[in-house]
Amino acid sequence: MKVQLNLSPIENWIPGLNEPLVISGPCSAESEEQVMAVARELKKNPKVKVFRAGIWKPRTRPNSFEGIGEVGLQWLKRVKEEIGMLTSVEVAKASHVELALKYGVDIIWIGARTSVNPFSVQEIADALVGVDIPVLVKNPINPDLQLWIGALERINQAGITKLGAIHRGFSPLSDSEYRNEPMWSIPIELERLIPNLPIICDPSHISGNRVLIESVSQKAYDLQMKGVMIESHMDPDNALSDAKQQITPKTLGKILNRLIIREPESSDLNFELRLKELRKKIDQVDHELLEAMGARMQLAEEIALHKKEHNITILQTGRYD
Ligand code: PEP
Ligand code: MN
C-alpha cells in the first residue's frame, strides 16, 4: 500500500538544483584547518551544493575517534558564512538537534545506527516540532524497509516536509565486496511506495573503499536517485575515520564529471516502438513461465496424492540425487 507523506519538492529546499544533489565533505570534522581546507576545495566545484561533516560519530567499537563534538559546529558555521556552502551534520539525539539549530546548520541527517531505533527517532522528531529544516533519514543498518518508512513517518509527523531518504546499504551477512550491501530492491520499493520522496545514495558507506564509489554512484543515477553523498578529505589515508573510503575533492570532481545522467523516458518514437515490441515478447515469456509453473504444481499435487493413497512418506531423499 502506498505511504502518504506530506512532502515539499527538493527543488524548493535546495536553491538552484537542476541536476542530482551532491553532498560532500569529510566523514568526521577533525580540526578547523581540515574542515576549512576541504570546504574551500569543494566550493570550487559548482556541482557540490552541500557540505557534510560528522561531529558526533557512532563508532562500532569504543576507544576510536568518536567525533570532535560541539566545537565542530563553529567550524561548520564558518563554512556556511565564509565559504558560502549549505552545511549538514548527523544528529542522534535531541541535544544534537538543539545544538545543530543553535549553530545554524542547514540540513541534518539521521544515521543508520539511529534510524534502527524508534525511541531515538521519536526523540529527534519531538525536538523538531515547530522547526523548519530539511532532514535526511538514512536506512537502518538491517534491511527492514518498514523500519526505514517508520522513521520517515515519525519525522514527517513532527511537521518536517523537507524530507529525504539516504540509501547507504545494509550490513552484510556474509563476505561481500561492499562494506554495506546495496540491496537495490529496497530503495526501489521505497521509491514505489513514496514516489515523491527524494532518495539520495551514499556510495561511500556502501562501498567502504574508493574503488567502488564511481560504479555505485552511476548505478544510483541509473535508478533515478536524486543525488549522492560522498565523503571527501584532503588527505584520505590519514583520516581519523573511514580512511579507506574517502577521496580527495579532486578525485570527486573527476568522478562527478564522468557520471552519466539518464532520462526516465524518451520522446523518440522508434525507441518507444522497439521497447513496446520487446516488452510484448517478455510478457509472452512470463505467461509461458507461469503456465509451466502451474502445470508443475499440479503434478506435484498428483504425486503427493499418489504417495498418500499408497501410505508412502513425503520424501524419498534418494530422489534428490
Ligand atoms: C556517516 O555518514 O559518516 C555515517 C556514520 O554513516 P552511516 O550512518 O551511514 O553509517
Ligand atoms: Mn563515514
Short mmCIF file of C-alpha atoms and ligand atoms in Angstrom, two decimals:
data_model
loop_
_atom_site.label_atom_id
_atom_site.label_comp_id
_atom_site.label_asym_id
_atom_site.label_seq_id
_atom_site.Cartn_x
_atom_site.Cartn_y
_atom_site.Cartn_z
CA MET A 1 0.00 0.00 0.00
CA LYS A 2 1.21 3.50 -0.83
CA VAL A 3 2.52 5.57 2.08
CA GLN A 4 1.18 9.12 2.44
CA LEU A 5 3.73 11.74 3.50
CA ASN A 6 3.36 15.49 3.30
CA LEU A 7 6.44 16.44 1.28
CA SER A 8 7.94 19.55 -0.19
CA PRO A 9 9.85 19.02 -3.50
CA ILE A 10 13.64 19.01 -3.08
CA GLU A 11 13.98 21.88 -5.61
CA ASN A 12 12.17 24.05 -3.03
CA TRP A 13 14.75 23.45 -0.32
CA ILE A 14 17.98 23.25 -2.30
CA PRO A 15 18.19 26.52 -4.23
CA GLY A 16 19.24 26.23 -7.89
CA LEU A 17 19.07 22.44 -8.05
CA ASN A 18 18.85 21.38 -11.70
CA GLU A 19 20.87 18.16 -11.57
CA PRO A 20 21.37 15.47 -8.93
CA LEU A 21 22.26 16.87 -5.50
CA VAL A 22 25.87 16.32 -4.44
CA ILE A 23 26.70 16.40 -0.73
CA SER A 24 30.36 16.05 0.19
CA GLY A 25 32.84 16.62 2.98
CA PRO A 26 34.80 14.56 5.46
CA CYS A 27 33.41 11.61 7.37
CA SER A 28 34.44 13.48 10.52
CA ALA A 29 35.34 17.06 11.28
CA GLU A 30 38.85 16.67 12.71
CA SER A 31 40.26 20.20 13.01
CA GLU A 32 39.28 23.70 11.94
CA GLU A 33 42.03 23.70 9.27
CA GLN A 34 40.94 20.34 7.88
CA VAL A 35 37.29 21.41 7.65
CA MET A 36 38.07 24.76 6.03
CA ALA A 37 40.58 23.30 3.57
CA VAL A 38 38.26 20.62 2.23
CA ALA A 39 35.31 23.05 2.10
CA ARG A 40 37.39 25.58 0.11
CA GLU A 41 38.28 22.88 -2.43
CA LEU A 42 34.73 21.56 -2.68
CA LYS A 43 33.34 25.06 -3.17
CA LYS A 44 35.34 25.30 -6.42
CA ASN A 45 33.07 22.61 -7.90
CA PRO A 46 29.60 24.04 -8.64
CA LYS A 47 28.13 20.51 -8.67
CA VAL A 48 28.76 20.20 -4.90
CA LYS A 49 25.90 22.02 -3.22
CA VAL A 50 26.08 20.82 0.41
CA PHE A 51 28.99 20.35 2.79
CA ARG A 52 28.89 17.44 5.24
CA ALA A 53 30.97 16.62 8.31
CA GLY A 54 30.18 14.34 11.23
CA ILE A 55 30.93 15.73 14.68
CA TRP A 56 29.28 13.00 16.77
CA LYS A 57 30.48 9.68 15.37
CA PRO A 58 28.69 6.44 16.18
CA ARG A 59 31.67 4.08 16.07
CA THR A 60 31.24 0.32 16.09
CA ARG A 61 33.88 -0.19 18.82
CA PRO A 62 34.79 2.16 21.70
CA ASN A 63 38.18 3.85 22.09
CA SER A 64 38.28 5.03 18.49
CA PHE A 65 37.72 8.65 17.43
CA GLU A 66 34.14 9.45 18.43
CA GLY A 67 33.92 12.91 16.93
CA ILE A 68 35.12 16.36 17.88
CA GLY A 69 31.78 17.44 19.39
CA GLU A 70 30.22 20.89 19.69
CA VAL A 71 33.33 22.85 18.72
CA GLY A 72 32.97 21.39 15.21
CA LEU A 73 29.70 23.28 14.82
CA GLN A 74 31.64 26.55 14.94
CA TRP A 75 33.72 25.32 12.01
CA LEU A 76 30.58 24.39 10.07
CA LYS A 77 29.30 27.89 10.78
CA ARG A 78 32.48 29.28 9.20
CA VAL A 79 31.95 27.05 6.16
CA LYS A 80 28.46 28.47 5.83
CA GLU A 81 29.35 32.12 6.42
CA GLU A 82 32.81 32.43 4.89
CA ILE A 83 32.71 29.85 2.11
CA GLY A 84 29.02 30.07 1.34
CA MET A 85 28.05 26.39 1.30
CA LEU A 86 24.97 24.79 2.80
CA THR A 87 26.08 22.67 5.76
CA SER A 88 24.86 19.33 7.10
CA VAL A 89 25.56 17.18 10.15
CA GLU A 90 24.43 13.88 11.65
CA VAL A 91 22.21 14.01 14.74
CA ALA A 92 21.43 11.08 17.01
CA LYS A 93 19.51 12.65 19.88
CA ALA A 94 17.53 15.74 20.91
CA SER A 95 20.55 17.60 22.32
CA HIS A 96 22.33 17.20 18.96
CA VAL A 97 19.31 18.71 17.18
CA GLU A 98 19.26 21.67 19.57
CA LEU A 99 22.97 22.36 19.09
CA ALA A 100 22.79 21.97 15.30
CA LEU A 101 19.94 24.51 15.22
CA LYS A 102 21.80 26.87 17.56
CA TYR A 103 24.78 27.00 15.18
CA GLY A 104 22.62 27.41 12.07
CA VAL A 105 23.30 24.05 10.36
CA ASP A 106 21.19 23.95 7.16
CA ILE A 107 20.38 20.24 6.85
CA ILE A 108 20.51 17.41 9.39
CA TRP A 109 20.63 13.69 8.78
CA ILE A 110 19.82 10.69 10.95
CA GLY A 111 22.45 7.96 10.75
CA ALA A 112 21.93 4.27 10.08
CA ARG A 113 22.67 3.29 13.67
CA THR A 114 19.99 5.71 14.89
CA SER A 115 17.22 5.06 12.35
CA VAL A 116 17.05 1.45 13.65
CA ASN A 117 15.73 2.72 16.97
CA PRO A 118 12.19 4.15 17.07
CA PHE A 119 12.81 5.66 20.55
CA SER A 120 15.77 7.67 19.24
CA VAL A 121 13.97 8.69 16.06
CA GLN A 122 10.94 9.81 18.08
CA GLU A 123 13.17 11.81 20.43
CA ILE A 124 14.66 13.58 17.41
CA ALA A 125 11.19 14.10 15.90
CA ASP A 126 9.93 15.66 19.16
CA ALA A 127 12.90 18.05 19.16
CA LEU A 128 11.99 19.09 15.61
CA VAL A 129 8.38 20.12 16.26
CA GLY A 130 7.89 23.68 15.02
CA VAL A 131 11.29 23.73 13.27
CA ASP A 132 11.68 24.22 9.51
CA ILE A 133 14.84 22.35 8.50
CA PRO A 134 15.47 19.66 5.86
CA VAL A 135 16.02 16.19 7.34
CA LEU A 136 17.56 13.19 5.58
CA VAL A 137 16.94 9.75 7.04
CA LYS A 138 19.49 7.04 6.35
CA ASN A 139 18.26 3.48 6.02
CA PRO A 140 18.59 1.37 9.18
CA ILE A 141 21.61 -0.96 9.10
CA ASN A 142 19.32 -4.00 8.81
CA PRO A 143 17.30 -4.48 5.61
CA ASP A 144 13.93 -3.55 7.09
CA LEU A 145 12.00 -1.26 4.77
CA GLN A 146 9.15 -0.80 7.25
CA LEU A 147 11.59 0.47 9.90
CA TRP A 148 13.01 2.98 7.38
CA ILE A 149 9.50 4.12 6.43
CA GLY A 150 8.55 4.33 10.11
CA ALA A 151 11.48 6.67 10.80
CA LEU A 152 10.46 8.85 7.83
CA GLU A 153 6.87 8.94 9.09
CA ARG A 154 7.95 9.95 12.61
CA ILE A 155 9.96 12.90 11.27
CA ASN A 156 7.19 13.87 8.85
CA GLN A 157 4.56 13.73 11.62
CA ALA A 158 6.67 16.24 13.58
CA GLY A 159 5.91 18.67 10.73
CA ILE A 160 9.10 18.27 8.67
CA THR A 161 8.11 18.38 4.97
CA LYS A 162 11.63 18.99 3.64
CA LEU A 163 12.34 15.30 3.93
CA GLY A 164 14.56 12.88 2.04
CA ALA A 165 15.99 9.38 2.42
CA ILE A 166 19.61 8.28 2.16
CA HIS A 167 20.37 4.80 0.88
CA ARG A 168 23.68 3.70 2.50
CA GLY A 169 23.39 -0.06 2.18
CA PHE A 170 22.78 -2.82 4.74
CA SER A 171 25.14 -4.80 6.99
CA PRO A 172 26.22 -7.88 5.03
CA LEU A 173 25.55 -11.32 6.48
CA SER A 174 28.46 -12.93 4.65
CA ASP A 175 31.61 -11.89 2.81
CA SER A 176 30.88 -9.13 0.34
CA GLU A 177 32.80 -6.77 -1.91
CA TYR A 178 30.75 -3.99 -0.29
CA ARG A 179 31.09 -2.67 3.23
CA ASN A 180 27.30 -2.46 3.22
CA GLU A 181 25.21 -4.44 0.72
CA PRO A 182 23.31 -2.07 -1.58
CA MET A 183 20.25 -4.39 -1.86
CA TRP A 184 18.90 -2.05 -4.54
CA SER A 185 15.43 -3.60 -4.46
CA ILE A 186 14.82 -1.94 -1.06
CA PRO A 187 15.28 1.70 -2.15
CA ILE A 188 13.41 0.84 -5.38
CA GLU A 189 10.47 -0.37 -3.30
CA LEU A 190 10.69 2.79 -1.15
CA GLU A 191 10.51 4.86 -4.35
CA ARG A 192 7.49 2.84 -5.49
CA LEU A 193 5.66 3.31 -2.17
CA ILE A 194 6.54 7.02 -1.75
CA PRO A 195 7.15 8.30 -5.30
CA ASN A 196 7.71 11.96 -4.37
CA LEU A 197 10.29 11.23 -1.64
CA PRO A 198 13.80 12.21 -2.81
CA ILE A 199 16.25 9.32 -2.33
CA ILE A 200 19.95 10.13 -2.19
CA CYS A 201 22.61 7.43 -2.40
CA ASP A 202 25.65 7.26 -0.10
CA PRO A 203 28.19 5.35 -2.24
CA SER A 204 30.93 5.90 0.38
CA HIS A 205 29.30 3.81 3.10
CA ILE A 206 28.01 1.23 0.60
CA SER A 207 31.49 0.79 -0.93
CA GLY A 208 33.74 1.09 2.10
CA ASN A 209 36.59 1.62 -0.36
CA ARG A 210 37.49 4.17 -3.02
CA VAL A 211 37.41 1.75 -5.94
CA LEU A 212 33.66 1.13 -5.96
CA ILE A 213 32.44 4.69 -5.43
CA GLU A 214 32.10 5.56 -9.11
CA SER A 215 30.18 2.43 -10.15
CA VAL A 216 27.83 2.66 -7.16
CA SER A 217 27.19 6.35 -7.93
CA GLN A 218 26.44 5.56 -11.57
CA LYS A 219 24.04 2.81 -10.56
CA ALA A 220 22.27 5.25 -8.21
CA TYR A 221 21.88 7.76 -11.05
CA ASP A 222 20.67 4.99 -13.36
CA LEU A 223 17.99 4.22 -10.77
CA GLN A 224 16.88 7.86 -10.81
CA MET A 225 18.12 8.64 -7.34
CA LYS A 226 18.11 12.35 -6.66
CA GLY A 227 21.74 12.69 -5.64
CA VAL A 228 24.79 11.32 -3.86
CA MET A 229 26.54 11.88 -0.54
CA ILE A 230 30.27 11.15 -0.96
CA GLU A 231 32.90 11.53 1.75
CA SER A 232 35.94 13.64 0.87
CA HIS A 233 39.14 14.59 2.69
CA MET A 234 42.35 16.43 1.71
CA ASP A 235 44.44 13.52 2.99
CA PRO A 236 42.13 10.48 2.90
CA ASP A 237 44.73 7.92 4.01
CA ASN A 238 45.23 9.77 7.27
CA ALA A 239 41.56 10.47 8.02
CA LEU A 240 40.53 9.72 11.61
CA SER A 241 37.50 7.70 10.46
CA ASP A 242 36.58 5.80 7.30
CA ALA A 243 40.01 6.42 5.74
CA LYS A 244 39.66 3.69 3.09
CA GLN A 245 36.50 5.13 1.54
CA GLN A 246 37.32 8.85 1.47
CA ILE A 247 38.53 10.57 -1.69
CA THR A 248 40.07 13.97 -2.38
CA PRO A 249 37.87 16.78 -3.74
CA LYS A 250 39.90 16.46 -6.96
CA THR A 251 39.05 12.77 -7.39
CA LEU A 252 35.44 13.60 -6.55
CA GLY A 253 35.42 16.19 -9.35
CA LYS A 254 36.72 13.64 -11.86
CA ILE A 255 34.12 11.05 -10.82
CA LEU A 256 31.27 13.57 -10.98
CA ASN A 257 32.34 14.64 -14.49
CA ARG A 258 32.25 11.05 -15.72
CA LEU A 259 28.83 10.18 -14.27
CA ILE A 260 26.09 9.92 -16.89
CA ILE A 261 22.68 11.33 -16.05
CA ARG A 262 19.99 9.38 -17.90
CA GLU A 263 16.38 10.30 -18.66
CA PRO A 264 13.47 8.23 -17.30
CA GLU A 265 11.59 8.42 -20.61
CA SER A 266 12.09 9.22 -24.28
CA SER A 267 10.08 11.13 -26.86
CA ASP A 268 11.81 9.16 -29.66
CA LEU A 269 9.07 7.15 -31.36
CA ASN A 270 11.43 4.46 -32.68
CA PHE A 271 12.79 3.87 -29.19
CA GLU A 272 9.24 3.55 -27.82
CA LEU A 273 8.17 1.15 -30.61
CA ARG A 274 11.16 -1.14 -30.08
CA LEU A 275 10.63 -1.08 -26.29
CA LYS A 276 6.97 -1.98 -26.77
CA GLU A 277 7.93 -4.87 -29.07
CA LEU A 278 10.49 -6.25 -26.57
CA ARG A 279 8.06 -5.86 -23.67
CA LYS A 280 5.42 -7.77 -25.61
CA LYS A 281 7.90 -10.62 -26.04
CA ILE A 282 8.91 -10.64 -22.37
CA ASP A 283 5.24 -10.60 -21.31
CA GLN A 284 4.70 -13.68 -23.52
CA VAL A 285 7.66 -15.47 -21.90
CA ASP A 286 6.30 -14.57 -18.43
CA HIS A 287 2.96 -16.02 -19.42
CA GLU A 288 4.56 -19.27 -20.59
CA LEU A 289 6.64 -19.47 -17.38
CA LEU A 290 3.53 -19.08 -15.23
CA GLU A 291 1.70 -21.75 -17.23
CA ALA A 292 4.67 -24.11 -16.85
CA MET A 293 4.89 -23.43 -13.10
CA GLY A 294 1.16 -24.01 -12.76
CA ALA A 295 1.46 -27.35 -14.58
CA ARG A 296 4.37 -28.33 -12.32
CA MET A 297 2.43 -27.53 -9.16
CA GLN A 298 -0.47 -29.60 -10.47
CA LEU A 299 1.85 -32.58 -11.00
CA ALA A 300 3.37 -32.14 -7.52
CA GLU A 301 -0.10 -32.39 -6.04
CA GLU A 302 -0.87 -35.53 -8.07
CA ILE A 303 2.39 -37.12 -6.88
CA ALA A 304 1.54 -36.23 -3.26
CA LEU A 305 -1.89 -37.76 -3.54
CA HIS A 306 -0.46 -40.88 -5.18
CA LYS A 307 2.01 -41.33 -2.27
CA LYS A 308 -0.66 -40.70 0.36
CA GLU A 309 -3.06 -43.22 -1.17
CA HIS A 310 -0.28 -45.82 -1.05
CA ASN A 311 0.81 -44.89 2.53
CA ILE A 312 4.21 -43.64 1.37
CA THR A 313 6.19 -40.92 3.24
CA ILE A 314 6.53 -37.39 1.86
CA LEU A 315 10.23 -37.61 0.91
CA GLN A 316 12.37 -40.24 -0.77
CA THR A 317 15.67 -38.39 -0.34
CA GLY A 318 17.44 -40.59 -2.91
CA ARG A 319 15.31 -38.77 -5.48
CA TYR A 320 17.24 -35.54 -4.64
CA ASP A 321 20.42 -37.11 -6.03
C1 PEP B 1 28.46 8.88 8.20
O1 PEP B 1 27.74 9.40 7.33
O2 PEP B 1 29.62 9.23 8.43
C2 PEP B 1 27.92 7.71 8.93
C3 PEP B 1 28.26 7.44 10.18
O3 PEP B 1 27.13 6.98 8.17
P1 PEP B 1 26.12 5.77 8.49
O4 PEP B 1 25.15 6.30 9.48
O5 PEP B 1 25.54 5.54 7.13
O6 PEP B 1 26.94 4.62 8.95
MN MN B 2 31.79 7.83 7.44
#
